[in-house]
PDB file of C-alpha atoms in Angstrom:
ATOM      1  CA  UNK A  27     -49.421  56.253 -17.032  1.00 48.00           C
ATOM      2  CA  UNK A  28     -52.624  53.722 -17.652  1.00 47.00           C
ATOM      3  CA  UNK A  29     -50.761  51.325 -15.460  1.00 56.00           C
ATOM      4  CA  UNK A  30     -50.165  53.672 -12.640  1.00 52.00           C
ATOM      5  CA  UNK A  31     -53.758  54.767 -12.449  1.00 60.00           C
ATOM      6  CA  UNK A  32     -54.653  51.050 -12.473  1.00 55.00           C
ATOM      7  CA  UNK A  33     -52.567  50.302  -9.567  1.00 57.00           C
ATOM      8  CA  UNK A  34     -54.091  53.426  -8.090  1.00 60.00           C
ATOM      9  CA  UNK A  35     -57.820  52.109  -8.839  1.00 53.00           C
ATOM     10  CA  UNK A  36     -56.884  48.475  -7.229  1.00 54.00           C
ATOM     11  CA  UNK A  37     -55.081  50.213  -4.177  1.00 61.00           C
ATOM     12  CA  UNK A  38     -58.300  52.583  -3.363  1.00 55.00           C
ATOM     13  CA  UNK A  39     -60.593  48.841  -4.216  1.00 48.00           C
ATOM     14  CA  UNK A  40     -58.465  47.461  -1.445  1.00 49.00           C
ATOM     15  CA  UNK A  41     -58.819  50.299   0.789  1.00 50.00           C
ATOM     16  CA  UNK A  42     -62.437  50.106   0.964  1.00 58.00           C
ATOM     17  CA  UNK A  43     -63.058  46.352   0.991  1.00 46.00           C
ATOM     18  CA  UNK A  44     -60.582  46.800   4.168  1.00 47.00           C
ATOM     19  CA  UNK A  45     -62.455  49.238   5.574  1.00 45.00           C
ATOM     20  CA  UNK A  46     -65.424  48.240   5.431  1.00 47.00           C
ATOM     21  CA  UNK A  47     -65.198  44.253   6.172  1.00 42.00           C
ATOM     22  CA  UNK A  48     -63.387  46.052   9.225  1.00 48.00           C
ATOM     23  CA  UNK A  49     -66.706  48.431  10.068  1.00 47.00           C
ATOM     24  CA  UNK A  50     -69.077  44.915   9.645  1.00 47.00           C
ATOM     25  CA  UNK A  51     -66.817  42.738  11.928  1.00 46.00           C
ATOM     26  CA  UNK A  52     -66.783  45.491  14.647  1.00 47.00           C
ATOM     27  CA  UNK A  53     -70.840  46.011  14.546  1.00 50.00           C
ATOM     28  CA  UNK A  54     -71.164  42.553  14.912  1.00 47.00           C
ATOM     29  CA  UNK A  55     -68.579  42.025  17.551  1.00 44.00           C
ATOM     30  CA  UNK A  56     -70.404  44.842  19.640  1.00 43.00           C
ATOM     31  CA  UNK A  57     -73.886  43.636  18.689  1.00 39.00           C
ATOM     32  CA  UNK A  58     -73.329  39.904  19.998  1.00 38.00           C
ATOM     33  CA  UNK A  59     -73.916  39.767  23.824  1.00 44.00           C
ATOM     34  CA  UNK A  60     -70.820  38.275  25.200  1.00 46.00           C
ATOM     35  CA  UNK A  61     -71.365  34.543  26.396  1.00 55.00           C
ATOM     36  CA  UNK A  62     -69.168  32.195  28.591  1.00 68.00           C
ATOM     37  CA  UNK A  63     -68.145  29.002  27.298  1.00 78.00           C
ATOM     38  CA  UNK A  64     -68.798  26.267  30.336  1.00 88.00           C
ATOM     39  CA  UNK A  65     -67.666  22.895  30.034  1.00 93.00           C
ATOM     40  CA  UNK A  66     -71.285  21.460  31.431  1.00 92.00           C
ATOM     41  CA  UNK A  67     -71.512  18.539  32.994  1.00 94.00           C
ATOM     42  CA  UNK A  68     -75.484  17.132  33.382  1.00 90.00           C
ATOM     43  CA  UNK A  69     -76.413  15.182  36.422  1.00 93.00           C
ATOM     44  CA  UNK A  70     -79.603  13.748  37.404  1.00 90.00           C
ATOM     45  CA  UNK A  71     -81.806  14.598  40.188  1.00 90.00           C
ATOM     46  CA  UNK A  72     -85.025  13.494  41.737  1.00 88.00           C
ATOM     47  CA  UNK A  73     -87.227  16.365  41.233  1.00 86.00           C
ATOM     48  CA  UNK A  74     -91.554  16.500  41.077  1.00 88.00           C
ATOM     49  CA  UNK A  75     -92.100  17.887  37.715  1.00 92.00           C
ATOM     50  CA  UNK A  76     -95.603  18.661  35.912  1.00 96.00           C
ATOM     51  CA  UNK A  77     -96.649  18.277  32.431  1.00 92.00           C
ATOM     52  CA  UNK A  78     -99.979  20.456  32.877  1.00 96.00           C
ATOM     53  CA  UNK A  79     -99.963  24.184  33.794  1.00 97.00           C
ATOM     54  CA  UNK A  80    -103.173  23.668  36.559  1.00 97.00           C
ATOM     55  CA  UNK A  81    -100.840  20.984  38.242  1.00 97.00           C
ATOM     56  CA  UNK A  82     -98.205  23.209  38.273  1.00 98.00           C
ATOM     57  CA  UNK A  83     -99.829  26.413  38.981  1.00 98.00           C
ATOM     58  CA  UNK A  84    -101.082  24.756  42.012  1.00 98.00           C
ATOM     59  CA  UNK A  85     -98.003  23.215  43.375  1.00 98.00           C
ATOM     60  CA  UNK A  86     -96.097  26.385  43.337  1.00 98.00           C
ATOM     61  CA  UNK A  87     -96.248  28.589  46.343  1.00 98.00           C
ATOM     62  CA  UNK A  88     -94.604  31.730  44.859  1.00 98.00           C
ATOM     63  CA  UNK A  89     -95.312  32.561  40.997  1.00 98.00           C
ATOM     64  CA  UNK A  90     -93.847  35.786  39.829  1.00 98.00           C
ATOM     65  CA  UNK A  91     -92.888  37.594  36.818  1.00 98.00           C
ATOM     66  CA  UNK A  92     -89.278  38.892  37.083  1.00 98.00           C
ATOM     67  CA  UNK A  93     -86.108  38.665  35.493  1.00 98.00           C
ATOM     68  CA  UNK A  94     -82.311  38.282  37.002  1.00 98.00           C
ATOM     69  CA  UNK A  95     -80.350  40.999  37.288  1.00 98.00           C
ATOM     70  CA  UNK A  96     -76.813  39.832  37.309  1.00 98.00           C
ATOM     71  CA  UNK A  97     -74.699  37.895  34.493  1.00 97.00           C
ATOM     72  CA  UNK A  98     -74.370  33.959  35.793  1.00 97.00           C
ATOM     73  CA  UNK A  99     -71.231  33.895  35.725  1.00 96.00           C
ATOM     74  CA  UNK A 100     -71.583  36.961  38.480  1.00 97.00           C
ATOM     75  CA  UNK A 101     -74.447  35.088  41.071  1.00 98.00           C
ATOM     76  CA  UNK A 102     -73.520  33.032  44.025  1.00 98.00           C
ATOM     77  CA  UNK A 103     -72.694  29.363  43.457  1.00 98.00           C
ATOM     78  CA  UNK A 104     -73.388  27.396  46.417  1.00 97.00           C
ATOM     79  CA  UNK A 105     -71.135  23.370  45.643  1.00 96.00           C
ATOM     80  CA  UNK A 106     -71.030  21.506  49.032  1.00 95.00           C
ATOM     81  CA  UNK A 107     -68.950  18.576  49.890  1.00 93.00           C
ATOM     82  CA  UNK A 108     -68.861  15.287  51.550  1.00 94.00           C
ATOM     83  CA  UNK A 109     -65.812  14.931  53.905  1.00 93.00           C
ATOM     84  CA  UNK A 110     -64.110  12.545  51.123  1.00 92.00           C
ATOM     85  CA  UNK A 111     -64.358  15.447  48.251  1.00 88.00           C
ATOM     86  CA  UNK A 112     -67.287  14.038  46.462  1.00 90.00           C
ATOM     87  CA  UNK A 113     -69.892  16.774  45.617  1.00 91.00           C
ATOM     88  CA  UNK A 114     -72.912  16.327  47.807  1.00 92.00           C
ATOM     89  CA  UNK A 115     -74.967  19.428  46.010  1.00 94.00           C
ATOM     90  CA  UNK A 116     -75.144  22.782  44.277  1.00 97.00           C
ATOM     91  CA  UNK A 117     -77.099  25.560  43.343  1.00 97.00           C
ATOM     92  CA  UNK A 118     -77.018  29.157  42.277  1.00 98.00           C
ATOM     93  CA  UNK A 119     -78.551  32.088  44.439  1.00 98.00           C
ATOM     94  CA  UNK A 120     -79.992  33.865  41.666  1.00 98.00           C
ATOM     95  CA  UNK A 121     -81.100  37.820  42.522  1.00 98.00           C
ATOM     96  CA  UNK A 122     -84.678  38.871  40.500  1.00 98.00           C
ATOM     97  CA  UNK A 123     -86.441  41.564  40.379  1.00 98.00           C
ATOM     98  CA  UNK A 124     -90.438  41.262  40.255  1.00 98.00           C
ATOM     99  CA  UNK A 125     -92.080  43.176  38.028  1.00 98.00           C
ATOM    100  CA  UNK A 126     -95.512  41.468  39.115  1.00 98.00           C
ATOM    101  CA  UNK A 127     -96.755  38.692  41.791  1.00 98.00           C
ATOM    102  CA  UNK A 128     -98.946  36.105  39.986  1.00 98.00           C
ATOM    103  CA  UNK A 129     -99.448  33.918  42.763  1.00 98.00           C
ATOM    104  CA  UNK A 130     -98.085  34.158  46.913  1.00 98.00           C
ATOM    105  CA  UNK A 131     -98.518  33.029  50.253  1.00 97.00           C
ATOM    106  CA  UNK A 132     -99.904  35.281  52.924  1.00 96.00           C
ATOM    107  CA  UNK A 133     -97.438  36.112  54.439  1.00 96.00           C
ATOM    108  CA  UNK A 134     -95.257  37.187  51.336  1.00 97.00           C
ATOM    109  CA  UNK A 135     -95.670  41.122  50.720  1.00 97.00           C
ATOM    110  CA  UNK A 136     -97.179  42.061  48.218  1.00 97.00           C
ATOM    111  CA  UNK A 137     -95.130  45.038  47.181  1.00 97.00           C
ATOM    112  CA  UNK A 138     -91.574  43.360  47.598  1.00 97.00           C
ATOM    113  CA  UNK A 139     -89.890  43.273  44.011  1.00 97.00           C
ATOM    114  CA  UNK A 140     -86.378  41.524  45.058  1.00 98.00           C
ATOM    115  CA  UNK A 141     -85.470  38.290  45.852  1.00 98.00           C
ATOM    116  CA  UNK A 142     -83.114  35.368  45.550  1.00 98.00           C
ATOM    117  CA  UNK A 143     -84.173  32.438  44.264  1.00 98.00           C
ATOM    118  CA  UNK A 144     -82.245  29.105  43.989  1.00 98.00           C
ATOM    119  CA  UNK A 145     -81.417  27.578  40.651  1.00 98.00           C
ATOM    120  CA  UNK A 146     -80.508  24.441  40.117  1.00 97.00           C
ATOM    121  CA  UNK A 147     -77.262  24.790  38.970  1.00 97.00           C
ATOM    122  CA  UNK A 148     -74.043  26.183  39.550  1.00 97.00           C
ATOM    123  CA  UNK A 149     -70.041  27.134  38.611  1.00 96.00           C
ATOM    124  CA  UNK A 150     -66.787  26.274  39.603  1.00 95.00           C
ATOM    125  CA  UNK A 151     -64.505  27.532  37.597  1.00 93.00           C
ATOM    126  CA  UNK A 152     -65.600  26.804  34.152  1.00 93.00           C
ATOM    127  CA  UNK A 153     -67.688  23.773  34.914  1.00 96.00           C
ATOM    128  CA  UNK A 154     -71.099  24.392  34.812  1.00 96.00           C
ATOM    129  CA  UNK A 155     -73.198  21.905  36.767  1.00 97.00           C
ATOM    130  CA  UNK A 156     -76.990  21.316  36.062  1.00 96.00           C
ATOM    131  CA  UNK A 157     -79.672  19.026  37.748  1.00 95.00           C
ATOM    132  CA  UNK A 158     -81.701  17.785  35.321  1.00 93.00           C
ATOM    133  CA  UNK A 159     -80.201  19.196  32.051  1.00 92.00           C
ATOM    134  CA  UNK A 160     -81.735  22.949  33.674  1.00 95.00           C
ATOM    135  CA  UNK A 161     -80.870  26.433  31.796  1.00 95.00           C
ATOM    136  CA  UNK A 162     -80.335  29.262  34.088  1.00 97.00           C
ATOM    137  CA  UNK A 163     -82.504  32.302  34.231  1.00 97.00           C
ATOM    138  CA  UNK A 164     -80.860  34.892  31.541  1.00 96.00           C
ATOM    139  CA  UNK A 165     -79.592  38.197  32.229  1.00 97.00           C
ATOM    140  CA  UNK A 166     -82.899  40.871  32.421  1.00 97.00           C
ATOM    141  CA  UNK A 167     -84.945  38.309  30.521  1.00 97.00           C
ATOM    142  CA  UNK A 168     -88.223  38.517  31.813  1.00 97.00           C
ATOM    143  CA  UNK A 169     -90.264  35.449  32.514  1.00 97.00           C
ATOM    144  CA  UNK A 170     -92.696  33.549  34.490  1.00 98.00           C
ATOM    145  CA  UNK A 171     -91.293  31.793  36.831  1.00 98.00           C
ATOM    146  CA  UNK A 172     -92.524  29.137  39.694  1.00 98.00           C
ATOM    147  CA  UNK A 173     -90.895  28.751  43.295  1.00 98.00           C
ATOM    148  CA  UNK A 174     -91.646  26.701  45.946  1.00 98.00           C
ATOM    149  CA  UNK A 175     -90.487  27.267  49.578  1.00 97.00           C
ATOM    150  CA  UNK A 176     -87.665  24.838  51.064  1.00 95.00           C
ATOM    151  CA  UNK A 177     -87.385  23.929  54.738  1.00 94.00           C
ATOM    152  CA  UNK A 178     -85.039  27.210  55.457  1.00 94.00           C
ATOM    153  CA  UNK A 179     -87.529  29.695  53.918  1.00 95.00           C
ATOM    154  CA  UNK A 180     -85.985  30.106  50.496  1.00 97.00           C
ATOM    155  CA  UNK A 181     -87.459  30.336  47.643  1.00 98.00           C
ATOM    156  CA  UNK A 182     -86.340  27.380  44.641  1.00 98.00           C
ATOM    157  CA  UNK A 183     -87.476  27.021  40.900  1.00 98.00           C
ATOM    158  CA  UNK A 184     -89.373  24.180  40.554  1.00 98.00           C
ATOM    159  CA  UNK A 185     -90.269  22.134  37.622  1.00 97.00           C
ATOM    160  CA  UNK A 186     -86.858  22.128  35.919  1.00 95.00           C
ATOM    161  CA  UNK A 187     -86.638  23.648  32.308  1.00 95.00           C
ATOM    162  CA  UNK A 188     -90.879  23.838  32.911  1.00 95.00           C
ATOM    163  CA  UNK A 189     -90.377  26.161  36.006  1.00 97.00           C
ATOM    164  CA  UNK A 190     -89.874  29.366  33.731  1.00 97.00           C
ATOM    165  CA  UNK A 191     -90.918  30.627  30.455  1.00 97.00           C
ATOM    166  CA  UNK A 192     -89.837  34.232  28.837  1.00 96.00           C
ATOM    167  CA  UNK A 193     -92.032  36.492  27.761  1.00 96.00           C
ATOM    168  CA  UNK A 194     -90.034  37.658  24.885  1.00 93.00           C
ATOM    169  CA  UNK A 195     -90.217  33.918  23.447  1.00 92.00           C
ATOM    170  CA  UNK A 196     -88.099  30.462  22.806  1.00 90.00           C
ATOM    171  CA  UNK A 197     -85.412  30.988  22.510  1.00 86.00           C
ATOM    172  CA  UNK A 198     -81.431  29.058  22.252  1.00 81.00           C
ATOM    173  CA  UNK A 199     -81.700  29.332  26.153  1.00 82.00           C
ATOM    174  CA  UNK A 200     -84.746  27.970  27.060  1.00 87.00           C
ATOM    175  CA  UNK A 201     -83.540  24.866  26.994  1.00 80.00           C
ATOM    176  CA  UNK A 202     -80.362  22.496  26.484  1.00 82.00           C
ATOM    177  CA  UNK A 203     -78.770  22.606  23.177  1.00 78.00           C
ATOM    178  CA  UNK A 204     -79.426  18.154  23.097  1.00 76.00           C
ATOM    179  CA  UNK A 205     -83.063  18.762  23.655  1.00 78.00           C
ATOM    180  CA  UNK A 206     -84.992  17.207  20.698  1.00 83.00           C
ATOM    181  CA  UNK A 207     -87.493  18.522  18.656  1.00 87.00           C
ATOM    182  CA  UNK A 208     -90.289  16.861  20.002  1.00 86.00           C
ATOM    183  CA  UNK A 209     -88.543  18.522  23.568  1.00 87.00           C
ATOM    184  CA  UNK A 210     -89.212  21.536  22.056  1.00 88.00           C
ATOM    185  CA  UNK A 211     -92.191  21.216  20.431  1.00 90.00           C
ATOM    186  CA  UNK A 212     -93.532  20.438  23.806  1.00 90.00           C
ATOM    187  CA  UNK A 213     -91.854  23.446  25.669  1.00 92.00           C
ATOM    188  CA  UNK A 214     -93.395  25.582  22.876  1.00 94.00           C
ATOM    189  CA  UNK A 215     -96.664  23.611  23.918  1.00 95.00           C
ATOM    190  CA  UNK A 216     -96.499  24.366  27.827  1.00 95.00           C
ATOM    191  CA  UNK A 217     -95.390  27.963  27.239  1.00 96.00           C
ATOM    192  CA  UNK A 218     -98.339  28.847  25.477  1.00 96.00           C
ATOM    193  CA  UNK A 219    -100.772  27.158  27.983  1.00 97.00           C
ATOM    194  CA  UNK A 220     -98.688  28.907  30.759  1.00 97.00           C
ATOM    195  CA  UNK A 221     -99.430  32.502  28.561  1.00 97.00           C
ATOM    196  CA  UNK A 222    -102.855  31.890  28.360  1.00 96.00           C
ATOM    197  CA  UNK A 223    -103.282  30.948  31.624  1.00 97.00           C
ATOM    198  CA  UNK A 224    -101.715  34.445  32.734  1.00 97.00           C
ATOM    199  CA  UNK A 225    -103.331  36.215  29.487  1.00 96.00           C
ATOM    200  CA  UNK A 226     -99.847  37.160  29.160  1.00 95.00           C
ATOM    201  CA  UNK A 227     -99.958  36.710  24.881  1.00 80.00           C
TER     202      UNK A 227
END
């Protein structure tokens, strides 16, 4: 009898360890934003960059606060060819929505909130490409970010991994998992200066 309501004890232990390891492992399944695992390959790319927000802030044409709207994996990536095959360049057409206009030229309205912008960086298949070791824009992360018109009217990021900073803070995606931490340290650095500079802290 004191062996049966042992095994009956250890069966009901069971039971509820089960249960409940199975309850954890579901909330965190559900809680953890599902991300894409890209096989990235860096390449470099002659770009201007800044190291001081003034510099910046007066290079850009275009400096908005917005965030993207659809998942990368979901934007338009834009890989052009030579006629041998080799890759002659890429980029992402990123969709935002603008939550507020920092800075504009005239003849940008001021009351649009939508546009594409062009990333650099882009997807085929799962290869991620990236100029300059560059993170792309999150899904509805809002953030400064600085554009500069090209020759066909669009609008590109400028400044690389320095071209847009979110409001919410650093965080794993502001920039590449390599960077060190005197990389970050300065990030952390220019972010600030670029909050201040917007009294956006």
């Amino acid at each position: 009898m004191f062996s049966f309501q042992k095994k009956s004890v250890l069966i009901c232990v069971v039971c509820i360890v089960v249960v409940t390891v199975s309850i954890i492992t579901y909330m965190n399944v559900q809680s953890k934003p599902e991300q894409n695992v890209y096989t990235v390959v860096h390449l470099p790319a002659n770009s201007i960059t800044f190291s001081e927000v003034e510099k910046l802030d007066a290079f850009a044409e275009l400096i908005v606060i917005g965030y993207a709207t659809d998942e990368f994996s979901e934007r338009e990536h834009v890989i052009t060819a030579f006629d041998d095959g080799a890759m002659q360049s890429f980029h992402t057409n990123t969709n935002i929505k603008i939550t507020k206009i920092l800075k504009k030229p005239e003849d940008f309205p001021s009351d649009q909130n939508e546009l594409t912008i062009i990333e650099p960086v882009s997807l085929d298949g799962d290869i991620k490409y990236t100029a300059n070791d560059y993170v792309e824009l999150q899904q509805g992360e809002t953030s400064v970010i600085f554009l500069l018109r090209n020759s066909y009217g669009d609008y590109g990021l400028i400044n690389d991994n320095l071209g847009k900073f979110s409001l919410e803070g650093v965080s794993q995606y502001s920039f590449p998992e390599s960077s060190a931490s005197q990389q970050i340290s300065d990030y952390q650095i220019f972010r600030d200066a670029v909050m201040k500079k917007y009294n956006l802290d």
